[in-house]
Structure formats: structure tokens, C-alpha cells
mmCIF file of C-alpha atoms in Angstrom:
data_model
loop_
_atom_site.group_PDB
_atom_site.id
_atom_site.type_symbol
_atom_site.label_atom_id
_atom_site.label_comp_id
_atom_site.label_asym_id
_atom_site.label_seq_id
_atom_site.Cartn_x
_atom_site.Cartn_y
_atom_site.Cartn_z
ATOM 1 C CA UNK L 1 -1.148 20.240 -3.118
ATOM 2 C CA UNK L 2 1.590 18.904 -5.081
ATOM 3 C CA UNK L 3 2.707 16.924 -1.986
ATOM 4 C CA UNK L 4 -0.698 15.728 -1.903
ATOM 5 C CA UNK L 5 -1.422 14.339 -4.686
ATOM 6 C CA UNK L 6 2.624 12.912 -5.501
ATOM 7 C CA UNK L 7 1.097 10.920 -2.076
ATOM 8 C CA UNK L 8 -1.335 9.763 -3.052
ATOM 9 C CA UNK L 9 -0.964 8.583 -6.002
ATOM 10 C CA UNK L 10 2.454 7.470 -5.005
ATOM 11 C CA UNK L 11 0.453 5.357 -2.410
ATOM 12 C CA UNK L 12 -2.373 4.429 -4.743
ATOM 13 C CA UNK L 13 0.461 2.060 -6.936
ATOM 14 C CA UNK L 14 2.033 0.579 -4.351
ATOM 15 C CA UNK L 15 -1.002 -0.135 -2.202
ATOM 16 C CA UNK L 16 -2.217 -1.240 -5.320
ATOM 17 C CA UNK L 17 -6.417 -1.584 -4.208
ATOM 18 C CA UNK L 18 -7.800 -3.253 -7.894
ATOM 19 C CA UNK L 19 -5.017 -6.179 -7.418
ATOM 20 C CA UNK L 20 -7.096 -6.851 -3.689
ATOM 21 C CA UNK L 21 -10.543 -7.176 -5.155
ATOM 22 C CA UNK L 22 -9.486 -10.845 -6.695
ATOM 23 C CA UNK L 23 -8.741 -12.351 -3.103
ATOM 24 C CA UNK L 24 -11.344 -9.885 -0.955
ATOM 25 C CA UNK L 25 -13.601 -11.267 -3.657
ATOM 26 C CA UNK L 26 -13.022 -15.146 -2.821
ATOM 27 C CA UNK L 27 -12.260 -14.761 1.130
ATOM 28 C CA UNK L 28 -15.462 -13.052 1.124
ATOM 29 C CA UNK L 29 -18.251 -15.577 -0.836
ATOM 30 C CA UNK L 30 -19.621 -16.348 1.621
ATOM 31 C CA UNK L 31 -19.583 -13.158 3.318
ATOM 32 C CA UNK L 32 -23.508 -11.113 2.966
ATOM 33 C CA UNK L 33 -23.119 -7.357 1.578
ATOM 34 C CA UNK L 34 -23.554 -6.202 4.776
ATOM 35 C CA UNK L 35 -20.244 -9.009 5.986
ATOM 36 C CA UNK L 36 -18.246 -7.620 3.100
ATOM 37 C CA UNK L 37 -19.423 -3.953 3.536
ATOM 38 C CA UNK L 38 -18.065 -4.314 7.441
ATOM 39 C CA UNK L 39 -14.709 -6.327 6.566
ATOM 40 C CA UNK L 40 -14.024 -3.317 3.751
ATOM 41 C CA UNK L 41 -14.573 -0.760 6.028
ATOM 42 C CA UNK L 42 -12.431 -2.257 8.840
ATOM 43 C CA UNK L 43 -9.536 -3.131 5.908
ATOM 44 C CA UNK L 44 -9.562 0.214 5.434
ATOM 45 C CA UNK L 45 -9.226 1.443 8.978
ATOM 46 C CA UNK L 46 -6.889 -0.871 9.700
ATOM 47 C CA UNK L 47 -4.504 0.318 6.415
ATOM 48 C CA UNK L 48 -4.714 3.672 7.567
ATOM 49 C CA UNK L 49 -3.998 3.580 11.061
ATOM 50 C CA UNK L 50 -0.907 1.407 10.000
ATOM 51 C CA UNK L 51 -0.117 3.895 7.892
ATOM 52 C CA UNK L 52 -0.428 6.786 9.659
ATOM 53 C CA UNK L 53 1.771 4.386 12.318
ATOM 54 C CA UNK L 54 4.819 4.338 9.199
ATOM 55 C CA UNK L 55 4.717 7.954 8.734
ATOM 56 C CA UNK L 56 5.169 9.357 12.078
ATOM 57 C CA UNK L 57 6.888 6.686 13.843
ATOM 58 C CA UNK L 58 8.536 5.026 11.043
ATOM 59 C CA UNK L 59 11.899 8.156 11.586
ATOM 60 C CA UNK L 60 12.300 6.693 15.182
ATOM 61 C CA UNK L 61 12.757 3.114 14.372
ATOM 62 C CA UNK L 62 15.209 4.005 11.753
ATOM 63 C CA UNK L 63 17.567 5.853 14.484
ATOM 64 C CA UNK L 64 17.023 3.489 16.895
ATOM 65 C CA UNK L 65 18.670 1.221 14.822
ATOM 66 C CA UNK L 66 21.082 3.144 13.396
ATOM 67 C CA UNK L 67 19.817 3.073 9.537
ATOM 68 C CA UNK L 68 20.284 5.765 7.455
ATOM 69 C CA UNK L 69 17.528 7.677 5.402
ATOM 70 C CA UNK L 70 20.071 6.746 1.952
ATOM 71 C CA UNK L 71 19.878 2.943 2.991
ATOM 72 C CA UNK L 72 16.178 2.990 3.671
ATOM 73 C CA UNK L 73 15.204 4.373 0.553
ATOM 74 C CA UNK L 74 17.623 2.099 -1.674
ATOM 75 C CA UNK L 75 15.708 -0.378 0.826
ATOM 76 C CA UNK L 76 12.811 1.200 0.251
ATOM 77 C CA UNK L 77 13.227 1.429 -3.928
ATOM 78 C CA UNK L 78 14.338 -2.475 -4.159
ATOM 79 C CA UNK L 79 11.368 -3.546 -2.966
ATOM 80 C CA UNK L 80 9.108 -0.907 -4.565
ATOM 81 C CA UNK L 81 10.174 -1.830 -7.709
ATOM 82 C CA UNK L 82 9.673 -5.759 -6.897
ATOM 83 C CA UNK L 83 6.840 -5.081 -5.964
ATOM 84 C CA UNK L 84 5.574 -3.439 -9.650
ATOM 85 C CA UNK L 85 7.337 -6.127 -10.871
ATOM 86 C CA UNK L 86 5.491 -8.667 -9.300
ATOM 87 C CA UNK L 87 2.303 -6.589 -10.384
ATOM 88 C CA UNK L 88 3.507 -7.505 -14.064
ATOM 89 C CA UNK L 89 4.617 -11.094 -14.586
ATOM 90 C CA UNK L 90 1.055 -11.207 -11.968
ATOM 91 C CA UNK L 91 2.935 -13.060 -8.894
ATOM 92 C CA UNK L 92 1.554 -10.118 -6.926
ATOM 93 C CA UNK L 93 0.713 -13.012 -3.959
ATOM 94 C CA UNK L 94 3.435 -14.303 -3.406
ATOM 95 C CA UNK L 95 5.809 -11.387 -2.935
ATOM 96 C CA UNK L 96 3.159 -9.970 -0.766
ATOM 97 C CA UNK L 97 3.735 -13.118 1.214
ATOM 98 C CA UNK L 98 0.784 -14.806 0.967
ATOM 99 C CA UNK L 99 1.270 -18.691 0.606
ATOM 100 C CA UNK L 100 -0.867 -21.238 -0.355
ATOM 101 C CA UNK L 101 -1.140 -22.001 3.467
ATOM 102 C CA UNK L 102 -2.025 -18.648 4.785
ATOM 103 C CA UNK L 103 -4.848 -18.517 2.013
ATOM 104 C CA UNK L 104 -5.802 -22.602 2.630
ATOM 105 C CA UNK L 105 -5.934 -21.148 6.680
ATOM 106 C CA UNK L 106 -7.971 -17.598 6.109
ATOM 107 C CA UNK L 107 -10.308 -19.810 4.750
ATOM 108 C CA UNK L 108 -11.511 -21.190 7.955
ATOM 109 C CA UNK L 109 -12.337 -17.527 9.851
ATOM 110 C CA UNK L 110 -13.768 -14.296 9.585
ATOM 111 C CA UNK L 111 -11.367 -11.905 10.444
ATOM 112 C CA UNK L 112 -9.703 -11.050 7.217
ATOM 113 C CA UNK L 113 -9.579 -7.484 7.576
ATOM 114 C CA UNK L 114 -6.659 -7.351 10.032
ATOM 115 C CA UNK L 115 -3.925 -10.243 7.648
ATOM 116 C CA UNK L 116 -3.880 -11.046 5.076
ATOM 117 C CA UNK L 117 -6.250 -8.018 3.733
ATOM 118 C CA UNK L 118 -4.763 -5.164 5.500
ATOM 119 C CA UNK L 119 -1.313 -6.202 5.978
ATOM 120 C CA UNK L 120 0.643 -7.951 3.844
ATOM 121 C CA UNK L 121 -1.395 -7.359 1.317
ATOM 122 C CA UNK L 122 -1.990 -4.145 0.873
ATOM 123 C CA UNK L 123 -0.037 -2.099 3.621
ATOM 124 C CA UNK L 124 3.350 -3.881 3.322
ATOM 125 C CA UNK L 125 7.465 -2.775 3.187
ATOM 126 C CA UNK L 126 6.910 -1.044 -0.157
ATOM 127 C CA UNK L 127 4.327 1.568 1.635
ATOM 128 C CA UNK L 128 5.809 1.520 5.042
ATOM 129 C CA UNK L 129 8.670 2.853 3.251
ATOM 130 C CA UNK L 130 8.015 5.165 0.897
ATOM 131 C CA UNK L 131 6.603 6.609 4.066
ATOM 132 C CA UNK L 132 9.138 6.494 6.327
ATOM 133 C CA UNK L 133 11.480 8.736 3.755
ATOM 134 C CA UNK L 134 8.694 10.585 2.654
ATOM 135 C CA UNK L 135 8.161 12.255 6.007
ATOM 136 C CA UNK L 136 12.020 12.740 5.974
ATOM 137 C CA UNK L 137 11.951 14.724 3.232
ATOM 138 C CA UNK L 138 8.475 16.624 4.028
ATOM 139 C CA UNK L 139 8.033 17.813 7.958
ATOM 140 C CA UNK L 140 6.411 21.150 7.927
ATOM 141 C CA UNK L 141 3.055 21.187 9.243
ATOM 142 C CA UNK L 142 1.478 22.240 6.014
ATOM 143 C CA UNK L 143 3.478 19.379 4.250
ATOM 144 C CA UNK L 144 2.228 16.662 6.793
ATOM 145 C CA UNK L 145 -1.100 17.604 6.819
ATOM 146 C CA UNK L 146 -1.532 17.553 3.347
ATOM 147 C CA UNK L 147 0.500 13.903 3.234
ATOM 148 C CA UNK L 148 -2.067 12.536 6.168
ATOM 149 C CA UNK L 149 -4.954 13.918 3.810
ATOM 150 C CA UNK L 150 -3.181 11.495 1.117
ATOM 151 C CA UNK L 151 -3.194 9.048 3.222
ATOM 152 C CA UNK L 152 -6.706 9.052 4.891
ATOM 153 C CA UNK L 153 -7.615 9.417 0.696
ATOM 154 C CA UNK L 154 -5.842 6.670 -0.377
ATOM 155 C CA UNK L 155 -7.580 4.769 3.089
ATOM 156 C CA UNK L 156 -11.204 6.134 1.106
ATOM 157 C CA UNK L 157 -10.590 4.677 -1.957
ATOM 158 C CA UNK L 158 -9.361 1.296 -0.391
ATOM 159 C CA UNK L 159 -12.927 1.087 1.333
ATOM 160 C CA UNK L 160 -14.848 2.360 -1.552
ATOM 161 C CA UNK L 161 -12.799 -0.603 -3.810
ATOM 162 C CA UNK L 162 -13.167 -3.270 -1.459
ATOM 163 C CA UNK L 163 -17.170 -2.283 -1.146
ATOM 164 C CA UNK L 164 -17.244 -2.642 -4.933
ATOM 165 C CA UNK L 165 -15.341 -5.708 -5.344
ATOM 166 C CA UNK L 166 -18.399 -8.538 -6.584
ATOM 167 C CA UNK L 167 -18.973 -5.338 -9.320
ATOM 168 C CA UNK L 168 -15.560 -4.276 -10.476
ATOM 169 C CA UNK L 169 -14.822 -8.225 -10.681
ATOM 170 C CA UNK L 170 -18.242 -8.629 -12.793
ATOM 171 C CA UNK L 171 -18.007 -5.476 -15.020
ATOM 172 C CA UNK L 172 -13.874 -5.471 -15.505
ATOM 173 C CA UNK L 173 -13.256 -9.441 -14.939
ATOM 174 C CA UNK L 174 -10.279 -11.044 -14.678
ATOM 175 C CA UNK L 175 -8.402 -9.418 -17.577
ATOM 176 C CA UNK L 176 -9.471 -6.259 -16.943
ATOM 177 C CA UNK L 177 -7.711 -6.529 -13.611
ATOM 178 C CA UNK L 178 -4.835 -7.533 -14.723
ATOM 179 C CA UNK L 179 -4.152 -5.307 -17.334
ATOM 180 C CA UNK L 180 -5.183 -2.335 -14.112
ATOM 181 C CA UNK L 181 -3.012 -4.377 -12.097
ATOM 182 C CA UNK L 182 0.090 -4.379 -14.761
ATOM 183 C CA UNK L 183 0.029 -0.175 -15.525
ATOM 184 C CA UNK L 184 0.158 0.543 -12.042
ATOM 185 C CA UNK L 185 2.997 -2.028 -12.081
ATOM 186 C CA UNK L 186 4.913 0.261 -14.469
ATOM 187 C CA UNK L 187 3.837 2.869 -12.419
ATOM 188 C CA UNK L 188 5.390 1.645 -9.848
ATOM 189 C CA UNK L 189 8.612 0.408 -10.569
ATOM 190 C CA UNK L 190 9.666 3.802 -12.204
ATOM 191 C CA UNK L 191 8.496 5.128 -8.270
ATOM 192 C CA UNK L 192 11.047 2.549 -6.996
ATOM 193 C CA UNK L 193 14.584 4.056 -9.627
ATOM 194 C CA UNK L 194 13.819 7.092 -8.911
ATOM 195 C CA UNK L 195 13.730 6.183 -4.970
ATOM 196 C CA UNK L 196 17.129 4.338 -5.394
ATOM 197 C CA UNK L 197 18.772 6.767 -7.574
ATOM 198 C CA UNK L 198 18.165 9.884 -5.230
ATOM 199 C CA UNK L 199 19.716 8.053 -3.137
ATOM 200 C CA UNK L 200 22.391 7.670 -4.848
ATOM 201 C CA UNK L 201 22.467 10.840 -5.884
ATOM 202 C CA UNK L 202 22.628 12.069 -2.254
ATOM 203 C CA UNK L 203 25.297 9.656 -1.355
ATOM 204 C CA UNK L 204 27.506 11.176 -4.470
ATOM 205 C CA UNK L 205 26.575 14.942 -3.665
ATOM 206 C CA UNK L 206 27.540 13.819 0.216
ATOM 207 C CA UNK L 207 31.124 12.442 -0.998
#
């Protein structure tokens, strides 16, 4: 249960679906309610698939390229902490690879569920490296089961949040969303730094 709570909290902080609300509202403003619900569902499914692939197959990619888990922890920690700083500074879209050109082009097509929403706005390098590292440390049957449940639940939360994006935008307002994003950003920075500390301690113990 502790694994479930930790991974759910960590993934929610790194993915930050609340920070995606303004972009979702902007991109789907000409959609009907049914179309917005469909895009929210497809986005959540895409995120679920990306996260599960990263969780189960990421370790083999590391082995293929000869990357150690300590190196991944440090790289992932830097990326996660960087995402947190972006949330605190209000530059989240830029650090997620959403350029102005991409934002303009995406308005000309309806298939926004995969890009830019699912990737890179939600499932980015931070969440992928987090899952790869987590699998390396927690790979017993029960731990994998709880981890998969956490991934499914966070994907469900993404669907519910995006489906309610218009209501959340009205209730919270832009200032409310920014305030929540900055709180999440602080937690995200702490998660990233903890990963770096763990990697450094692991290297020192191995010397």
C-alpha cells in the first residue's frame, strides 16, 4: 500500500494534470461536450499506455545503451527537479517542449490527445525516468501489482480532471491553477532532489 501511495503521489506531481487544464481548455474550445470527453478519455488512455511501456520495457532500453541505474536516477532527478522549477516559475509549457509554433499548428487538427496533451505535456522524460527507476527497485509481484494500480489510478485522475477542465478553469481561475501548480512544483523539486541524493549515496556505497 505504501508503494501505491508513493508512486501515485510522485506520478501525479510529475505529470501535473492540473497544469494541463488551461491548455486543454484552449485547444478544445471549439469542441462539443461529447468531443471534449472523448479527447480527455483518449489522452488518459495514451498516457496509460506510455507509462506502462516505460515501466515494463524501460529497463531493457537502459541495458541496450549501457546506462546504469545511478546515471538514470541523476538524469531523472535533474529532469524532475527542472519540471518542478518550471512549475514554480510559470514556464511549464516551454520546458515540456511546447513551442509557440506547435501551439499554433495544433489548432489546425483535432487529434490532440496524443500530442501535445499525452506527450510531452503529461507523460514526459520526468515520469518515464521515474518509472524506470522505480521498477528497478520494486520488481516483486506484489510491488508490480501495486505500481500498475497506481499508474491506472493516475490515468483515471487525468481523465476526470481533463473531462472537468472547463468547470475547473471557471472555479479555480487562472490564479488558482497557478497557485496549485506551484505547490505541486515544490513537491516535484523535492522528489527530483531525493532521486539525485539516492543515486549519489548508492555510488558512494559502491566505492
